[in-house]
């Protein structure tokens, strides 16, 4: 473990300092707490933040939407971004574009230049071709074909993925990414909205997510309205099938 200490008034400061110092290994190690495993996507997300924040001179992120990340996909990469950048779905500093790309834009509001980081490839190896082939075969089996791995195979896959992930963050930015400067996106702050009580289920619901039925507020699920949800394949629109 990295053993960093947390200043409660600036809970991200210690993590940010590691990024600024280029001491990225403990950042990836800690990101595993969020993501659950080490993989190249997570490693690339963490490394993309290091690349962008270094260029933008970002030394702190208070999670108040001043520092923004726009992810162009919802793969493992975005967990690396959320953890290392502190731009998350919950603090509204993460914008998700359903484009299926392993790319992200980072910027500070009130500035004109943003940094776009695009992953060049997922073929970065760990230094051993036979191990990489073995890792790829296990990935095909476990993730693509959803077949059960033996305990030994599972442990082996983790070993290879850990090795690849930590080898990836040691590579230079230019090997991993195409990095460009773009104009800062003009995205609004998250609105602060009142809640209303659904007249059917009696739960509190954001006022923009109710419809009126006989003059009374009803939530989307009780009303059978269409709503959107983020699922593995991206943003989907569904009738209220599940509550
Ligand atoms: Zn992953
Ligand atoms: Zn309801």
CSV table of N, CA and C in Angstrom, one decimal, residues 40-149:
chain,number,residue,atom,x,y,z
A,40,UNK,N,-5.0,-3.1,-18.3
A,40,UNK,CA,-4.4,-2.1,-19.1
A,40,UNK,C,-5.3,-0.8,-19.2
A,41,UNK,N,-6.6,-1.1,-19.3
A,41,UNK,CA,-7.5,0.1,-19.4
A,41,UNK,C,-7.4,1.0,-18.2
A,42,UNK,N,-7.4,0.4,-17.0
A,42,UNK,CA,-7.3,1.2,-15.8
A,42,UNK,C,-5.9,1.9,-15.8
A,43,UNK,N,-4.9,1.2,-16.1
A,43,UNK,CA,-3.5,1.8,-16.1
A,43,UNK,C,-3.5,3.0,-17.1
A,44,UNK,N,-4.1,2.8,-18.3
A,44,UNK,CA,-4.1,3.9,-19.3
A,44,UNK,C,-4.9,5.1,-18.8
A,45,UNK,N,-6.0,4.8,-18.1
A,45,UNK,CA,-6.8,5.9,-17.6
A,45,UNK,C,-6.0,6.8,-16.6
A,46,UNK,N,-5.3,6.1,-15.7
A,46,UNK,CA,-4.5,6.8,-14.7
A,46,UNK,C,-3.4,7.6,-15.4
A,47,UNK,N,-2.8,6.9,-16.3
A,47,UNK,CA,-1.6,7.6,-17.0
A,47,UNK,C,-2.1,8.8,-17.9
A,48,UNK,N,-3.3,8.7,-18.4
A,48,UNK,CA,-3.9,9.8,-19.2
A,48,UNK,C,-4.1,11.0,-18.3
A,49,UNK,N,-4.5,10.8,-17.1
A,49,UNK,CA,-4.7,11.9,-16.2
A,49,UNK,C,-3.3,12.5,-15.8
A,50,UNK,N,-2.3,11.7,-15.6
A,50,UNK,CA,-1.0,12.3,-15.4
A,50,UNK,C,-0.6,13.1,-16.5
A,51,UNK,N,-0.8,12.6,-17.7
A,51,UNK,CA,-0.4,13.4,-18.9
A,51,UNK,C,-1.1,14.7,-19.0
A,52,UNK,N,-2.4,14.7,-18.8
A,52,UNK,CA,-3.2,15.9,-19.0
A,52,UNK,C,-3.0,16.9,-17.8
A,53,UNK,N,-3.0,16.4,-16.6
A,53,UNK,CA,-2.9,17.3,-15.5
A,53,UNK,C,-1.5,18.0,-15.4
A,54,UNK,N,-0.5,17.2,-15.8
A,54,UNK,CA,0.8,17.8,-15.9
A,54,UNK,C,0.8,19.0,-16.9
A,55,UNK,N,0.2,18.8,-18.0
A,55,UNK,CA,0.2,19.9,-19.0
A,55,UNK,C,-0.7,21.0,-18.6
A,56,UNK,N,-1.8,20.7,-17.9
A,56,UNK,CA,-2.7,21.8,-17.5
A,56,UNK,C,-2.3,22.5,-16.2
A,57,UNK,N,-1.3,21.9,-15.6
A,57,UNK,CA,-0.8,22.5,-14.3
A,57,UNK,C,-1.8,22.4,-13.2
A,58,UNK,N,-2.6,21.3,-13.2
A,58,UNK,CA,-3.6,21.1,-12.1
A,58,UNK,C,-3.0,20.5,-10.9
A,59,UNK,N,-3.1,21.2,-9.8
A,59,UNK,CA,-2.5,20.7,-8.5
A,59,UNK,C,-3.5,20.3,-7.5
A,60,UNK,N,-4.8,20.6,-7.8
A,60,UNK,CA,-5.8,20.1,-6.8
A,60,UNK,C,-7.1,20.0,-7.6
A,61,UNK,N,-8.0,19.2,-7.1
A,61,UNK,CA,-9.3,19.1,-7.6
A,61,UNK,C,-10.3,18.9,-6.4
A,62,UNK,N,-11.1,19.9,-6.3
A,62,UNK,CA,-12.0,19.9,-5.1
A,62,UNK,C,-13.3,19.2,-5.4
A,63,UNK,N,-13.4,18.7,-6.6
A,63,UNK,CA,-14.7,17.9,-7.0
A,63,UNK,C,-15.9,18.8,-7.0
A,64,UNK,N,-15.6,20.1,-7.4
A,64,UNK,CA,-16.8,21.1,-7.5
A,64,UNK,C,-17.0,21.5,-9.0
A,65,UNK,N,-16.6,20.7,-9.9
A,65,UNK,CA,-16.8,20.9,-11.3
A,65,UNK,C,-15.9,22.0,-11.9
A,66,UNK,N,-14.8,22.4,-11.2
A,66,UNK,CA,-13.9,23.3,-11.8
A,66,UNK,C,-13.0,22.6,-12.8
A,67,UNK,N,-12.6,21.4,-12.4
A,67,UNK,CA,-11.8,20.5,-13.3
A,67,UNK,C,-12.7,19.5,-13.9
A,68,UNK,N,-12.7,19.4,-15.2
A,68,UNK,CA,-13.7,18.5,-15.8
A,68,UNK,C,-12.9,17.4,-16.7
A,69,UNK,N,-13.6,16.3,-16.8
A,69,UNK,CA,-13.1,15.2,-17.7
A,69,UNK,C,-14.3,14.8,-18.5
A,70,UNK,N,-14.1,14.6,-19.8
A,70,UNK,CA,-15.1,14.2,-20.7
A,70,UNK,C,-14.6,12.8,-21.3
A,71,UNK,N,-15.2,11.8,-20.9
A,71,UNK,CA,-14.7,10.5,-21.4
A,71,UNK,C,-15.6,10.1,-22.6
A,72,UNK,N,-14.9,9.5,-23.6
A,72,UNK,CA,-15.6,9.2,-24.8
A,72,UNK,C,-16.0,7.7,-24.9
A,73,UNK,N,-16.0,7.1,-23.7
A,73,UNK,CA,-16.4,5.7,-23.6
A,73,UNK,C,-16.6,5.3,-22.2
A,74,UNK,N,-17.1,4.1,-22.0
A,74,UNK,CA,-17.3,3.6,-20.6
A,74,UNK,C,-16.6,2.3,-20.3
A,75,UNK,N,-15.3,2.2,-20.7
A,75,UNK,CA,-14.5,1.0,-20.5
A,75,UNK,C,-13.7,1.2,-19.2
A,76,UNK,N,-12.9,0.2,-18.9
A,76,UNK,CA,-12.0,0.3,-17.7
A,76,UNK,C,-11.3,1.6,-17.6
A,77,UNK,N,-10.9,2.1,-18.7
A,77,UNK,CA,-10.2,3.4,-18.8
A,77,UNK,C,-10.8,4.5,-18.0
A,78,UNK,N,-12.2,4.6,-18.0
A,78,UNK,CA,-12.8,5.7,-17.3
A,78,UNK,C,-12.7,5.5,-15.8
A,79,UNK,N,-12.5,4.4,-15.3
A,79,UNK,CA,-12.3,4.2,-13.8
A,79,UNK,C,-10.9,4.8,-13.4
A,80,UNK,N,-10.0,4.6,-14.3
A,80,UNK,CA,-8.6,5.2,-14.0
A,80,UNK,C,-8.8,6.7,-14.0
A,81,UNK,N,-9.6,7.2,-14.9
A,81,UNK,CA,-9.8,8.7,-15.0
A,81,UNK,C,-10.5,9.2,-13.7
A,82,UNK,N,-11.6,8.5,-13.4
A,82,UNK,CA,-12.4,8.9,-12.2
A,82,UNK,C,-11.5,8.9,-10.9
A,83,UNK,N,-10.7,7.9,-10.8
A,83,UNK,CA,-9.9,7.8,-9.5
A,83,UNK,C,-8.8,8.8,-9.5
A,84,UNK,N,-8.0,8.9,-10.6
A,84,UNK,CA,-6.8,9.7,-10.6
A,84,UNK,C,-7.2,11.2,-10.8
A,85,UNK,N,-8.2,11.5,-11.5
A,85,UNK,CA,-8.6,12.9,-11.8
A,85,UNK,C,-9.5,13.4,-10.7
A,86,UNK,N,-10.3,12.6,-10.1
A,86,UNK,CA,-11.3,13.0,-9.1
A,86,UNK,C,-12.5,13.6,-9.8
A,87,UNK,N,-12.7,13.4,-11.1
A,87,UNK,CA,-13.8,13.8,-11.8
A,87,UNK,C,-14.7,12.5,-12.0
A,88,UNK,N,-15.9,12.6,-11.3
A,88,UNK,CA,-16.7,11.4,-11.2
A,88,UNK,C,-18.1,11.6,-11.6
A,89,UNK,N,-18.8,10.5,-11.8
A,89,UNK,CA,-20.2,10.6,-12.1
A,89,UNK,C,-21.0,11.4,-11.0
A,90,UNK,N,-20.6,11.1,-9.8
A,90,UNK,CA,-21.3,11.6,-8.6
A,90,UNK,C,-21.0,13.1,-8.4
A,91,UNK,N,-19.8,13.6,-8.7
A,91,UNK,CA,-19.6,15.0,-8.5
A,91,UNK,C,-19.8,15.9,-9.8
A,92,UNK,N,-20.4,15.2,-10.8
A,92,UNK,CA,-20.8,15.9,-12.1
A,92,UNK,C,-19.6,16.5,-12.8
A,93,UNK,N,-18.4,16.1,-12.5
A,93,UNK,CA,-17.2,16.6,-13.2
A,93,UNK,C,-16.8,15.6,-14.3
A,94,UNK,N,-17.5,14.5,-14.3
A,94,UNK,CA,-17.3,13.5,-15.4
A,94,UNK,C,-18.5,13.6,-16.4
A,95,UNK,N,-18.1,13.9,-17.6
A,95,UNK,CA,-19.2,13.8,-18.7
A,95,UNK,C,-18.9,12.6,-19.5
A,96,UNK,N,-19.9,11.8,-19.8
A,96,UNK,CA,-19.7,10.6,-20.5
A,96,UNK,C,-20.3,10.7,-21.9
A,97,UNK,N,-19.5,10.6,-22.9
A,97,UNK,CA,-20.0,10.6,-24.3
A,97,UNK,C,-20.0,9.2,-24.8
A,98,UNK,N,-21.1,8.8,-25.3
A,98,UNK,CA,-21.3,7.4,-25.6
A,98,UNK,C,-20.7,7.1,-27.1
A,99,UNK,N,-19.4,7.2,-27.2
A,99,UNK,CA,-18.8,7.1,-28.5
A,99,UNK,C,-18.0,5.9,-28.7
A,100,UNK,N,-17.8,5.1,-27.6
A,100,UNK,CA,-17.0,3.9,-27.8
A,100,UNK,C,-15.6,4.1,-28.1
A,101,UNK,N,-15.0,5.2,-27.7
A,101,UNK,CA,-13.6,5.5,-27.9
A,101,UNK,C,-12.9,5.4,-26.6
A,102,UNK,N,-11.6,5.0,-26.6
A,102,UNK,CA,-10.8,5.1,-25.4
A,102,UNK,C,-10.0,6.4,-25.5
A,103,UNK,N,-10.7,7.5,-25.2
A,103,UNK,CA,-10.2,8.8,-25.3
A,103,UNK,C,-10.9,9.7,-24.3
A,104,UNK,N,-10.2,10.8,-23.9
A,104,UNK,CA,-10.9,11.7,-22.9
A,104,UNK,C,-10.3,13.1,-23.1
A,105,UNK,N,-11.1,14.0,-22.7
A,105,UNK,CA,-10.7,15.4,-22.7
A,105,UNK,C,-10.7,16.0,-21.3
A,106,UNK,N,-9.7,16.7,-21.0
A,106,UNK,CA,-9.5,17.3,-19.6
A,106,UNK,C,-9.4,18.8,-19.7
A,107,UNK,N,-10.0,19.5,-18.8
A,107,UNK,CA,-9.9,20.9,-18.8
A,107,UNK,C,-10.3,21.5,-17.5
A,108,UNK,N,-9.8,22.8,-17.3
A,108,UNK,CA,-10.2,23.6,-16.2
A,108,UNK,C,-11.2,24.6,-16.8
A,109,UNK,N,-12.3,24.7,-16.1
A,109,UNK,CA,-13.3,25.8,-16.6
A,109,UNK,C,-12.6,27.1,-16.5
A,110,UNK,N,-13.1,28.0,-17.3
A,110,UNK,CA,-12.6,29.4,-17.3
A,110,UNK,C,-11.2,29.5,-18.0
A,111,UNK,N,-10.8,28.4,-18.6
A,111,UNK,CA,-9.6,28.5,-19.4
A,111,UNK,C,-10.0,28.2,-20.9
A,112,UNK,N,-9.1,28.4,-21.8
A,112,UNK,CA,-9.5,28.3,-23.2
A,112,UNK,C,-9.0,27.0,-23.8
A,113,UNK,N,-8.0,26.4,-23.2
A,113,UNK,CA,-7.4,25.2,-23.8
A,113,UNK,C,-7.6,23.9,-23.0
A,114,UNK,N,-8.1,22.9,-23.7
A,114,UNK,CA,-8.3,21.6,-23.1
A,114,UNK,C,-7.3,20.6,-23.7
A,115,UNK,N,-7.1,19.5,-23.0
A,115,UNK,CA,-6.2,18.5,-23.5
A,115,UNK,C,-7.0,17.2,-23.8
A,116,UNK,N,-6.8,16.8,-25.1
A,116,UNK,CA,-7.5,15.5,-25.5
A,116,UNK,C,-6.4,14.4,-25.6
A,117,UNK,N,-6.7,13.3,-24.9
A,117,UNK,CA,-5.8,12.2,-24.8
A,117,UNK,C,-6.5,11.0,-25.5
A,118,UNK,N,-5.8,10.4,-26.5
A,118,UNK,CA,-6.4,9.3,-27.2
A,118,UNK,C,-5.4,8.1,-27.0
A,119,UNK,N,-5.9,7.0,-26.6
A,119,UNK,CA,-5.1,5.8,-26.5
A,119,UNK,C,-4.7,5.3,-27.9
A,120,UNK,N,-3.5,5.0,-28.1
A,120,UNK,CA,-3.0,4.6,-29.4
A,120,UNK,C,-3.4,3.1,-29.7
A,121,UNK,N,-3.3,2.3,-28.6
A,121,UNK,CA,-3.4,0.8,-28.8
A,121,UNK,C,-3.6,0.2,-27.5
A,122,UNK,N,-4.1,-1.0,-27.5
A,122,UNK,CA,-4.2,-1.8,-26.3
A,122,UNK,C,-3.2,-3.0,-26.4
A,123,UNK,N,-2.2,-2.8,-27.2
A,123,UNK,CA,-1.3,-3.9,-27.5
A,123,UNK,C,0.0,-3.7,-26.8
A,124,UNK,N,0.1,-2.9,-25.8
A,124,UNK,CA,1.3,-2.6,-25.1
A,124,UNK,C,1.6,-3.9,-24.3
A,125,UNK,N,2.8,-4.4,-24.4
A,125,UNK,CA,3.1,-5.7,-23.8
A,125,UNK,C,3.9,-5.5,-22.5
A,126,UNK,N,4.1,-6.6,-21.8
A,126,UNK,CA,4.7,-6.6,-20.5
A,126,UNK,C,6.2,-6.8,-20.6
A,127,UNK,N,6.7,-7.1,-21.8
A,127,UNK,CA,8.1,-7.4,-22.0
A,127,UNK,C,8.3,-8.8,-22.3
A,128,UNK,N,7.3,-9.6,-22.2
A,128,UNK,CA,7.5,-11.1,-22.5
A,128,UNK,C,6.4,-11.5,-23.4
A,129,UNK,N,6.7,-11.8,-24.7
A,129,UNK,CA,5.7,-12.2,-25.7
A,129,UNK,C,4.9,-13.4,-25.3
A,130,UNK,N,5.6,-14.4,-24.7
A,130,UNK,CA,4.8,-15.6,-24.4
A,130,UNK,C,3.8,-15.3,-23.3
A,131,UNK,N,4.2,-14.5,-22.3
A,131,UNK,CA,3.3,-14.1,-21.3
A,131,UNK,C,2.1,-13.3,-21.8
A,132,UNK,N,2.4,-12.4,-22.7
A,132,UNK,CA,1.3,-11.6,-23.3
A,132,UNK,C,0.3,-12.5,-24.1
A,133,UNK,N,0.8,-13.5,-24.8
A,133,UNK,CA,0.0,-14.4,-25.5
A,133,UNK,C,-0.9,-15.2,-24.6
A,134,UNK,N,-0.2,-15.7,-23.5
A,134,UNK,CA,-1.0,-16.4,-22.5
A,134,UNK,C,-2.1,-15.6,-21.9
A,135,UNK,N,-1.7,-14.3,-21.5
A,135,UNK,CA,-2.7,-13.4,-21.0
A,135,UNK,C,-3.9,-13.1,-21.9
A,136,UNK,N,-3.6,-13.0,-23.2
A,136,UNK,CA,-4.6,-12.7,-24.2
A,136,UNK,C,-5.6,-13.9,-24.3
A,137,UNK,N,-5.0,-15.1,-24.3
A,137,UNK,CA,-5.8,-16.3,-24.4
A,137,UNK,C,-6.7,-16.5,-23.2
A,138,UNK,N,-6.2,-16.2,-22.0
A,138,UNK,CA,-7.0,-16.2,-20.8
A,138,UNK,C,-8.1,-15.2,-20.8
A,139,UNK,N,-7.8,-14.0,-21.3
A,139,UNK,CA,-8.8,-13.0,-21.5
A,139,UNK,C,-9.9,-13.4,-22.4
A,140,UNK,N,-9.6,-14.0,-23.5
A,140,UNK,CA,-10.6,-14.5,-24.5
A,140,UNK,C,-11.5,-15.4,-23.8
A,141,UNK,N,-10.9,-16.3,-23.0
A,141,UNK,CA,-11.7,-17.4,-22.3
A,141,UNK,C,-12.6,-16.8,-21.3
A,142,UNK,N,-12.0,-16.0,-20.4
A,142,UNK,CA,-12.8,-15.5,-19.2
A,142,UNK,C,-13.8,-14.4,-19.6
A,143,UNK,N,-13.3,-13.4,-20.4
A,143,UNK,CA,-14.1,-12.2,-20.6
A,143,UNK,C,-15.0,-12.3,-21.9
A,144,UNK,N,-14.4,-12.7,-23.0
A,144,UNK,CA,-15.1,-12.8,-24.2
A,144,UNK,C,-16.1,-14.0,-24.3
A,145,UNK,N,-15.6,-15.1,-23.9
A,145,UNK,CA,-16.4,-16.3,-23.9
A,145,UNK,C,-17.1,-16.6,-22.6
A,146,UNK,N,-16.8,-15.8,-21.6
A,146,UNK,CA,-17.4,-16.0,-20.3
A,146,UNK,C,-17.4,-17.4,-19.7
A,147,UNK,N,-16.2,-18.0,-20.0
A,147,UNK,CA,-16.0,-19.4,-19.5
A,147,UNK,C,-15.3,-19.3,-18.1
A,148,UNK,N,-15.6,-20.3,-17.3
A,148,UNK,CA,-15.0,-20.3,-16.0
A,148,UNK,C,-13.5,-20.7,-16.0
A,149,UNK,N,-12.6,-19.9,-15.4
A,149,UNK,CA,-11.2,-20.2,-15.3
A,149,UNK,C,-11.0,-21.1,-14.1
